[in-house]
Short mmCIF file of C-alpha atoms in Angstrom, two decimals:
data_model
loop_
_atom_site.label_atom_id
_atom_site.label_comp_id
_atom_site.label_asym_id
_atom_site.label_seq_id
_atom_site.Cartn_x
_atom_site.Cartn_y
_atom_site.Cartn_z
CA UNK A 57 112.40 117.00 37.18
CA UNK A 58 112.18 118.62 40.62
CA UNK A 59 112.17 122.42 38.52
CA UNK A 60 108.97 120.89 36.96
CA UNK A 61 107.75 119.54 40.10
CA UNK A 62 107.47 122.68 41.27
CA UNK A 63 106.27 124.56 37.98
CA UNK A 64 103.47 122.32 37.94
CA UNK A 65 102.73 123.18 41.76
CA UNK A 66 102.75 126.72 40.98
CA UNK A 67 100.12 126.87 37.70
CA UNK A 68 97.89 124.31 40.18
CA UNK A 69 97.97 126.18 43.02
CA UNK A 70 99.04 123.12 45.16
CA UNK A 71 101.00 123.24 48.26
CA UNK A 72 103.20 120.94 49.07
CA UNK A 73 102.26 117.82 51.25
CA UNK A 74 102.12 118.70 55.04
CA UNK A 75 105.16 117.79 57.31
CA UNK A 76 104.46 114.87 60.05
CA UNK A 77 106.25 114.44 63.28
CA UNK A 78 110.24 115.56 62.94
CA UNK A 79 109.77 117.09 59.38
CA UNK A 80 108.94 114.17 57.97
CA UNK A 81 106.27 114.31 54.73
CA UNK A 82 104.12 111.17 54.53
CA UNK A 83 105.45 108.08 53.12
CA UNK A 84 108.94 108.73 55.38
CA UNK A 85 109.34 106.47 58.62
CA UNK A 86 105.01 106.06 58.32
CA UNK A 87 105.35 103.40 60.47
CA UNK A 88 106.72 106.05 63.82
CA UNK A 89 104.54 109.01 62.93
CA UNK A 90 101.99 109.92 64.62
CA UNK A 91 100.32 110.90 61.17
CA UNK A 92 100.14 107.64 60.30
CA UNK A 93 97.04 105.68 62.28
CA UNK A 94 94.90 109.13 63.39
CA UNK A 95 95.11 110.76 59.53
CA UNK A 96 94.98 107.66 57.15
CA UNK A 97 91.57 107.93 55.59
CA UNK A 98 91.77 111.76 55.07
CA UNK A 99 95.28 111.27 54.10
CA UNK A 100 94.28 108.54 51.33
CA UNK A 101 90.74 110.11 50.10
CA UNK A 102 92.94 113.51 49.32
CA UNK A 103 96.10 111.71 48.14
CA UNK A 104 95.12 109.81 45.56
CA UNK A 105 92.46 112.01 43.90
CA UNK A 106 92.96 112.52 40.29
CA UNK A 107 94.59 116.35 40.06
CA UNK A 108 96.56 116.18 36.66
CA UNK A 109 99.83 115.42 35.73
CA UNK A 110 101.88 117.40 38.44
CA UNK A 111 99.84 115.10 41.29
CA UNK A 112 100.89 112.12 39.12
CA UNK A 113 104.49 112.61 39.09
CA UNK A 114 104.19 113.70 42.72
CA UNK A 115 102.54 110.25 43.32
CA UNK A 116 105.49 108.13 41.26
CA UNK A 117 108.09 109.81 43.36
CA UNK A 118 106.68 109.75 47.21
CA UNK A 119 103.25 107.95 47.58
CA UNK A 120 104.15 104.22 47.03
CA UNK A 121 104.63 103.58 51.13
CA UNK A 122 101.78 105.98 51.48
CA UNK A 123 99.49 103.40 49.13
CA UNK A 124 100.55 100.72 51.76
CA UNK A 125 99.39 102.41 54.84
CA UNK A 126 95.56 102.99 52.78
CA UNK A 127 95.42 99.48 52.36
CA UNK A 128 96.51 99.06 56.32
CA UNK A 129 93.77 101.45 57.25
CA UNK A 130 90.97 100.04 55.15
CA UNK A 131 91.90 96.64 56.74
CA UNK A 132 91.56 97.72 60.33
CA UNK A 133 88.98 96.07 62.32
CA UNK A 134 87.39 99.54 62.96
CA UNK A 135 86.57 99.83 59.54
CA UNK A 136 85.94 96.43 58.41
CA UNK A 137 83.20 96.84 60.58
CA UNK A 138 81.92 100.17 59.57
CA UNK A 139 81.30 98.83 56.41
CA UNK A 140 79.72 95.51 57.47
CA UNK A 141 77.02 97.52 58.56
CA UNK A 142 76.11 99.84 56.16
CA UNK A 143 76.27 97.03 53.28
CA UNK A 144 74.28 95.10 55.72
CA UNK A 145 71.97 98.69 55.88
CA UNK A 146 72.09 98.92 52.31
CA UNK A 147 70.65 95.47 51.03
CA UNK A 148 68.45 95.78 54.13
CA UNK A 149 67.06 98.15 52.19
CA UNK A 150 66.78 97.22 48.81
CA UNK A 151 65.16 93.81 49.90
CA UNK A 152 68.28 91.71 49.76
CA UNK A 153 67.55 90.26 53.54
CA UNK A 154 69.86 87.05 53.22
CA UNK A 155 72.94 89.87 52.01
CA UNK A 156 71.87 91.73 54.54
CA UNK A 157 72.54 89.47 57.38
CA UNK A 158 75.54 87.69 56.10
CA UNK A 159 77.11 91.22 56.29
CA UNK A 160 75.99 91.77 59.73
CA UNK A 161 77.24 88.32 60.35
CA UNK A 162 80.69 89.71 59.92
CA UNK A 163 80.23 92.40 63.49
CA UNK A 164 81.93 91.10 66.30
CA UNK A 165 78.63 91.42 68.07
CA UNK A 166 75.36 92.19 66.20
CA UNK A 167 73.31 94.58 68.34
CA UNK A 168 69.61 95.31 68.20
CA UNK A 169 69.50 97.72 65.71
CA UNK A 170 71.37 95.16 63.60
CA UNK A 171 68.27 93.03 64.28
CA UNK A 172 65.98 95.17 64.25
CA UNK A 173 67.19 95.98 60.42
CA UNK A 174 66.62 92.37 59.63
CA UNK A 175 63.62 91.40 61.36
CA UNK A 176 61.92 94.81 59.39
CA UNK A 177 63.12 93.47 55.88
CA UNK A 178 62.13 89.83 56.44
CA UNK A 179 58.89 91.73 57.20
CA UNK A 180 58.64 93.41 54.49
CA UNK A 181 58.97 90.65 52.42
CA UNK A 182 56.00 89.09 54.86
CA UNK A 183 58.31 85.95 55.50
CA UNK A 184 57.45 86.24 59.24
CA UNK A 185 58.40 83.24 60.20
CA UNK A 186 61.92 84.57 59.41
CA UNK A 187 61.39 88.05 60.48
CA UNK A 188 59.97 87.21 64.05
CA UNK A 189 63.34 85.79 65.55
CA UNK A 190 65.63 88.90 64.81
CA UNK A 191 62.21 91.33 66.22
CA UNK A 192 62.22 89.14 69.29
CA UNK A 193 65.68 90.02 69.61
CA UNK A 194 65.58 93.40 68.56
CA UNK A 195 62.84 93.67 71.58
CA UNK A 196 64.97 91.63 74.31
CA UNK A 197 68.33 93.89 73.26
CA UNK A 198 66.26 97.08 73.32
CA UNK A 199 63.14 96.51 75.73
CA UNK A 200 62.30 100.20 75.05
CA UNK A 201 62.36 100.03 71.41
CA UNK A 202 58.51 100.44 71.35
CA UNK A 203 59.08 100.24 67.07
CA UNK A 204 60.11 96.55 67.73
CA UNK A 205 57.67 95.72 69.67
CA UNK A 206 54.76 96.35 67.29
CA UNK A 207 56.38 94.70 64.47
CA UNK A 208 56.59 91.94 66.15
CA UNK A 209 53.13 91.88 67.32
CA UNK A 210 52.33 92.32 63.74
CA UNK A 211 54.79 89.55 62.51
CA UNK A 212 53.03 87.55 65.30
CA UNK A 213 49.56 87.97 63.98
CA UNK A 214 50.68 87.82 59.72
CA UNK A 215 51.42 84.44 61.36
CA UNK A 216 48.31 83.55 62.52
CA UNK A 217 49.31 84.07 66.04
CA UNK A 218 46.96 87.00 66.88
CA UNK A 219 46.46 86.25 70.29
CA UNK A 220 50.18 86.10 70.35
CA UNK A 221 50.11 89.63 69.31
CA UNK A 222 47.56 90.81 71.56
CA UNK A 223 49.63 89.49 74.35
CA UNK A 224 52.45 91.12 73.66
CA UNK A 225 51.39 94.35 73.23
CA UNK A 226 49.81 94.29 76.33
CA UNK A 227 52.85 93.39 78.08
CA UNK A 228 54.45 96.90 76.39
CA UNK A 229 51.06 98.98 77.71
CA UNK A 230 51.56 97.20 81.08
CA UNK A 231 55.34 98.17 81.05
CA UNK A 232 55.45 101.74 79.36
CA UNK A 233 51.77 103.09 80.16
CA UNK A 234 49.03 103.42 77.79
CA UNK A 235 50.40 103.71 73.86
CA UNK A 236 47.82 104.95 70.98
CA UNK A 237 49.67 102.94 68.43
CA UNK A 238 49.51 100.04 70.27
CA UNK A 239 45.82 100.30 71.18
CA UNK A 240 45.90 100.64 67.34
CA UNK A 241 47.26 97.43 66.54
CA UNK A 242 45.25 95.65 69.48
CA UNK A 243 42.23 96.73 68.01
CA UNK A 244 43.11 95.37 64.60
CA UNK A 245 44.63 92.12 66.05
CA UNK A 246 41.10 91.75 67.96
CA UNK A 247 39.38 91.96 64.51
CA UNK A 248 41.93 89.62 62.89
CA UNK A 249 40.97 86.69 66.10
CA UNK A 250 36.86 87.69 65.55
CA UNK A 251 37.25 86.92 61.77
CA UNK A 252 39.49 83.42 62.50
CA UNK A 253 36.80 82.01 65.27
CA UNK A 254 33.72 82.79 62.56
CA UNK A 255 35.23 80.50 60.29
CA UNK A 256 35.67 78.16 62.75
CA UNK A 257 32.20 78.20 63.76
CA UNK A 258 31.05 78.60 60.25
CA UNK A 259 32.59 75.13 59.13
CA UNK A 260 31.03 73.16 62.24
CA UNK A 261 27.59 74.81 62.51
CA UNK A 262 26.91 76.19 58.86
CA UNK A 263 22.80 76.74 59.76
CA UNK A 264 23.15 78.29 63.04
CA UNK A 265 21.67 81.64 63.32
CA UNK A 266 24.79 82.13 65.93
CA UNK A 267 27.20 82.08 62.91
CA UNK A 268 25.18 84.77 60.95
CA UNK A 269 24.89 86.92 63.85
CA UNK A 270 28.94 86.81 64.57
CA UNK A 271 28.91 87.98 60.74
CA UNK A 272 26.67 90.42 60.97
CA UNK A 273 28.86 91.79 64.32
CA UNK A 274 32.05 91.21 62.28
CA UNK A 275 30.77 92.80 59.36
CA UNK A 276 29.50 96.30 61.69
CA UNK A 277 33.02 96.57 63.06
CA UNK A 278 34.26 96.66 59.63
CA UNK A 279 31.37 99.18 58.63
CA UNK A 280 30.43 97.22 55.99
CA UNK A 281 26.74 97.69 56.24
CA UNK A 282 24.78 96.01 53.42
CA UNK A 283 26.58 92.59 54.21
CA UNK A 284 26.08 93.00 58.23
CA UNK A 285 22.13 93.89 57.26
CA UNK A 286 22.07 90.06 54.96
CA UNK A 287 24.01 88.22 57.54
CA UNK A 288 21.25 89.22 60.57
CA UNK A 289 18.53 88.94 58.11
CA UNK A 290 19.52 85.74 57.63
CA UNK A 291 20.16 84.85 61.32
CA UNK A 292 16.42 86.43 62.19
CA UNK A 293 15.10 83.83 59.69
CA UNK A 294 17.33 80.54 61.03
CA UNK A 295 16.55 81.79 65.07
CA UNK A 296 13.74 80.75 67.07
CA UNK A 297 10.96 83.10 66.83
CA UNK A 298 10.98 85.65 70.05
CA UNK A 299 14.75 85.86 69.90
CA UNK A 300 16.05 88.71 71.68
CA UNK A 301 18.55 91.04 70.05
CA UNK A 302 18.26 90.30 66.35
CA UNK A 303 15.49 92.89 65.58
CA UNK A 304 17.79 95.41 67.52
CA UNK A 305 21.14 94.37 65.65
CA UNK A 306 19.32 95.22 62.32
CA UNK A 307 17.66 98.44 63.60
CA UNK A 308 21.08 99.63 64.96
CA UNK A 309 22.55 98.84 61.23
CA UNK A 310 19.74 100.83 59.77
CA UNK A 311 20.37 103.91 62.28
CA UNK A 312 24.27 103.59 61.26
CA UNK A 313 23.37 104.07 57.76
CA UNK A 314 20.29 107.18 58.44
CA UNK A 315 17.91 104.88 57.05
CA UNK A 316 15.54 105.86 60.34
CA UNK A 317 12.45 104.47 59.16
CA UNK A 318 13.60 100.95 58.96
CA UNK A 319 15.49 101.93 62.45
CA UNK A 320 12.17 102.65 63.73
CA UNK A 321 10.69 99.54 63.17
CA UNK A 322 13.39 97.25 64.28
CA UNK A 323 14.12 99.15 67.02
CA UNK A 324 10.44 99.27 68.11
CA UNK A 325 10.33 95.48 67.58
CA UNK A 326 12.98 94.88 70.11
CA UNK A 327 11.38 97.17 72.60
CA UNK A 328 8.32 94.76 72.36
CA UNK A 329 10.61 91.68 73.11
CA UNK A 330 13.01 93.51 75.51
CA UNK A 331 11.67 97.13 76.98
CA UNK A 332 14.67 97.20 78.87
CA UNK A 333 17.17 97.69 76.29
CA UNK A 334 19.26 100.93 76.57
CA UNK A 335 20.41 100.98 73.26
CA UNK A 336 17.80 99.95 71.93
CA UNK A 337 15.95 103.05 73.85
CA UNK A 338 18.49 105.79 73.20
CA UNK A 339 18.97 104.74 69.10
CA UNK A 340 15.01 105.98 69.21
CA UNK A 341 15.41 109.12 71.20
CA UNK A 342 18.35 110.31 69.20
CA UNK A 343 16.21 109.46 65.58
CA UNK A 344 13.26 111.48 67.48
CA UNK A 345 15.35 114.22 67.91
CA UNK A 346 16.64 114.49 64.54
CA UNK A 347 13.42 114.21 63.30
CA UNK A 348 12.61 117.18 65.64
CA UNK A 349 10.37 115.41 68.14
CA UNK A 350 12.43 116.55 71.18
CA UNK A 351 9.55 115.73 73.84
CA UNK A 352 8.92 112.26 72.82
CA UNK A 353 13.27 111.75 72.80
CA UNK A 354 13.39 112.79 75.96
CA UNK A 355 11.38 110.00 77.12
CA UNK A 356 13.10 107.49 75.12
CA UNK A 357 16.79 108.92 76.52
CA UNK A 358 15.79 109.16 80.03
CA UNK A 359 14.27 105.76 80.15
CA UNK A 360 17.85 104.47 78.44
CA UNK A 361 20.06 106.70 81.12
CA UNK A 362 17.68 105.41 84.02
CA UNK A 363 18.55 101.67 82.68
CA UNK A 364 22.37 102.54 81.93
CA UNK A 365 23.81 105.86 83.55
CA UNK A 366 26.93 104.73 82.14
CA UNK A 367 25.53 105.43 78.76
CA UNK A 368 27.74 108.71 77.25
CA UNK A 369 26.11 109.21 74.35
CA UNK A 370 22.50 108.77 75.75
CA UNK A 371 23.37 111.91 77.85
CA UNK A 372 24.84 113.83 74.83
CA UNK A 373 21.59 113.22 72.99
CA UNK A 374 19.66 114.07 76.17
CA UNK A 375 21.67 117.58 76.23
CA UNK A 376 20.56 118.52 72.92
CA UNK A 377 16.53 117.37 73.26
CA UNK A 378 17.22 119.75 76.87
CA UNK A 379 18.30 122.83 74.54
CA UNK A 380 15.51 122.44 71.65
CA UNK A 381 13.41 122.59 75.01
CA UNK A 382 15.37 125.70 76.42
CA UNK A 383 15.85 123.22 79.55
CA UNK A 384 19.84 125.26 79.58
CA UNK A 385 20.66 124.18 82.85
CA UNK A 386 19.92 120.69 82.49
CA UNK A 387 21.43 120.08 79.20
CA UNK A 388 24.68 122.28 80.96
CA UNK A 389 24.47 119.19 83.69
CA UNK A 390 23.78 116.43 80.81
CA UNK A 391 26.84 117.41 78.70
CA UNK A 392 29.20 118.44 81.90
CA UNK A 393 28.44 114.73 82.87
CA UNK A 394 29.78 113.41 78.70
CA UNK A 395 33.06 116.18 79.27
CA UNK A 396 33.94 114.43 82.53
CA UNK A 397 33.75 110.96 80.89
CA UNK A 398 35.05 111.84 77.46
CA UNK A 399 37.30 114.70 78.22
CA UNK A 400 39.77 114.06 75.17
CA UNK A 401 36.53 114.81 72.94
CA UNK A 402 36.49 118.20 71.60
CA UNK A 403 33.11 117.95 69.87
CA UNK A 404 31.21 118.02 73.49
CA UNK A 405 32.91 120.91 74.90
CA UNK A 406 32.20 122.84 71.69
CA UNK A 407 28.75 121.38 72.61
CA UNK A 408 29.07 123.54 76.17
CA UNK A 409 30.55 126.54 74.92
CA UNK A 410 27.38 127.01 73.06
CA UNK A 411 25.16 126.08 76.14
CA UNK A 412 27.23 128.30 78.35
CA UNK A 413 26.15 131.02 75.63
CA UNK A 414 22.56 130.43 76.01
CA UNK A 415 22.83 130.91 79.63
CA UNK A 416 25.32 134.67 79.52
CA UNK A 417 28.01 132.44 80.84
CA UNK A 418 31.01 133.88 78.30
CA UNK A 419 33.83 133.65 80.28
CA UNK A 420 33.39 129.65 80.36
CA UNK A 421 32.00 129.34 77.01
CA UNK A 422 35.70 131.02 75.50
CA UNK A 423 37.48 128.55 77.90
CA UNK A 424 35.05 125.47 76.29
CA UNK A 425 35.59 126.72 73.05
CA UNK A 426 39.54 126.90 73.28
CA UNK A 427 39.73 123.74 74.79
CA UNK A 428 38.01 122.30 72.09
CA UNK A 429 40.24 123.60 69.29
CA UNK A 430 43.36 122.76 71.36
CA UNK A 431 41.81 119.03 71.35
CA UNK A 432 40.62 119.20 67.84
CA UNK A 433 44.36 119.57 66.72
CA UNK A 434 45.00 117.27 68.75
CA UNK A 435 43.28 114.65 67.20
CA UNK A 436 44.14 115.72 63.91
CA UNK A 437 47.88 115.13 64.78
CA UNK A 438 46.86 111.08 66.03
CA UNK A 439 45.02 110.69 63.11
CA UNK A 440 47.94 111.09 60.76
CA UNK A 441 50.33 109.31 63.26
CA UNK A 442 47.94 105.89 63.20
CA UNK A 443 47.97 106.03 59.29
CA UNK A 444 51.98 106.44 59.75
CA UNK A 445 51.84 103.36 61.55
CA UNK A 446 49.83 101.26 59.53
CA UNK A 447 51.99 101.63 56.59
#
């Protein structure tokens, strides 16, 4: 038997099974080497891997105490928990969220990732009501976690609690600084609250012109502009006659969709009731322009910047009507003033590397136009990461 033994080693090319502490191969005195606790899983995953008949008989004659100690070492508590969690990972995973936490059930002390894992699949599932305890814990274990944070928020608002949701993820912009993804989901949670208090109002007041013109609001913010142009139609015909701010809301839906004639005429209409509106006043001057009437915009956008200097895009506009005029300096000073309050917005300092152009000013217009394909990409790159957080 042993001649075979080590015939068969020889035409396998199999070496014989390393010595332990004091000469001893494994399976002697296992329970005083030192090969015994710090070697048992790569002892057992190589041991008892089919190999052919020479491993077999090698197996019969010295691995029975060696099949003990596997079963020792798959026991520990070490490992026990090591594969708690990834089965509780695994059905995690593949939906299974009550598997999932009875395995995590079995750590000695579940830690935010644990519930973080749970809260997510709950989530998934959109049972929040189950998913928003193990988030909140997920968030009080790992208060920097900002990935538990917003799924709570938005476990909070598939809830119904959107001002819930809003709340907390102010709390994380307060805390950490300002966070695009949570401005993101703020934004959305802010639309989620508008469309909850129309139906409110809708079911007590069904013929107030105030309920069409939240619609019509509701309905712009969602860019949906046919049913935002019906719901102030029908809130111009339910108002009082001489009601301020309906003719504009439908002239600034008609400018949003390029339909400038019916713009015109709204627009116009407000400016009879209300010559003081600045929107109203720089929606004209910007259609003037585009039409190429850059005198008569000019009066329209300095009449809305005199009634709101605040207004950014009134001075953009003005800018351009300044350069179909050759006016260079003062559109330079019109769109210097946009760069200073928008300076994240690559559009208006392509806008000045042009005007610096005009003007033999190349050395800034190459620093303009750098800085606005350095912010381009930029915005390119949020773009994709605010779709990566919706989903």
């Amino acid at each position: 038997m042993r001649e075979r033994l080590r015939g068969s080693r020889e035409i396998m090319n199999t070496s014989p099974l390393p010595l332990g502490e004091g000469g001893r191969r494994p399976g002697e005195g296992l329970r005083k080497s030192s090969f015994a606790p710090r070697n048992t899983v790569k002892f057992c995953s190589v041991i008892f891997r089919p190999a052919g008949f020479a491993l077999v008989l090698m197996a019969a004659l010295t691995l029975l105490p060696a099949r003990s100690l596997c079963q020792q070492g798959a026991a520990s508590p070490r490992s026990r928990s090591g594969a708690s969690a990834a089965l509780g990972r695994s059905e995690a995973n593949t939906g299974n969220c009550g598997e999932a936490e009875k395995a995590f059930s079995k750590l000695a002390a579940p830690g935010a990732a644990e519930a973080f894992t749970l809260g997510r699949c709950y989530f998934r599932l959109r049972d929040f009501t189950q998913a928003i305890p193990h988030l909140e814990k997920a968030a009080r274990l790992s208060p920097r976690d900002e990935h538990a944070r917003i799924f709570l928020a938005r476990a909070y608002a598939g809830e119904g609690r959107s001002e819930q949701a809003i709340s907390s993820l102010n709390a994380w912009i307060k805390e950490h600084g300002e966070d695009s993804k949570a401005l993101y989901w703020i934004g959305n949670f802010y639309e989620d609250l508008a469309n909850t208090t129309f139906q409110q109002m809708a079911a007590k007041n069904p013929g107030s012109y105030l309920v069409y013109e939240m619609k019509g609001g509701q309905d712009v913010a969602r860019q949906q502009y046919p049913q935002a142009l019906a719901a102030y139609k029908k809130a111009l015909a339910l108002a009082p006659t001489g009601t301020p701010g309906l003719h504009f809301h439908l002239g600034d839906v008609y400018w949003r969709m390029l339909r400038y004639q019916g713009a015109k005429k709204e627009l116009k209409q407000e400016l009879e009731l209300n010559p003081y509106h600045a929107q109203a006043n720089y929606e004209l001057g910007s259609i003037e322009i585009k039409e190429g009437n850059s005198q008569q915009a000019i009066t329209y956008l300095e009449k809305a910047i005199a009634l709101d200097p605040a207004l950014t895009e009134a001075h953009r506009a003005l800018g351009r009507a300044y350069l179909d005029e050759k006016r260079y300096p003062q559109a330079i000073q019109e769109f210097q003033l946009v760069a200073k309050a928008e300076p994240s917005d690559h559009t208006i300092h392509a806008m000045l590397a042009g005007a610096y152009r005009l003007t033999g000013r190349m050395e800034e217009a190459k620093q303009e136009a750098q800085k606005s394909q350095e912010l381009e990409r930029q915005t390119i790159q949020q773009i994709q990461a605010n779709k990566a957080a919706e989903k």
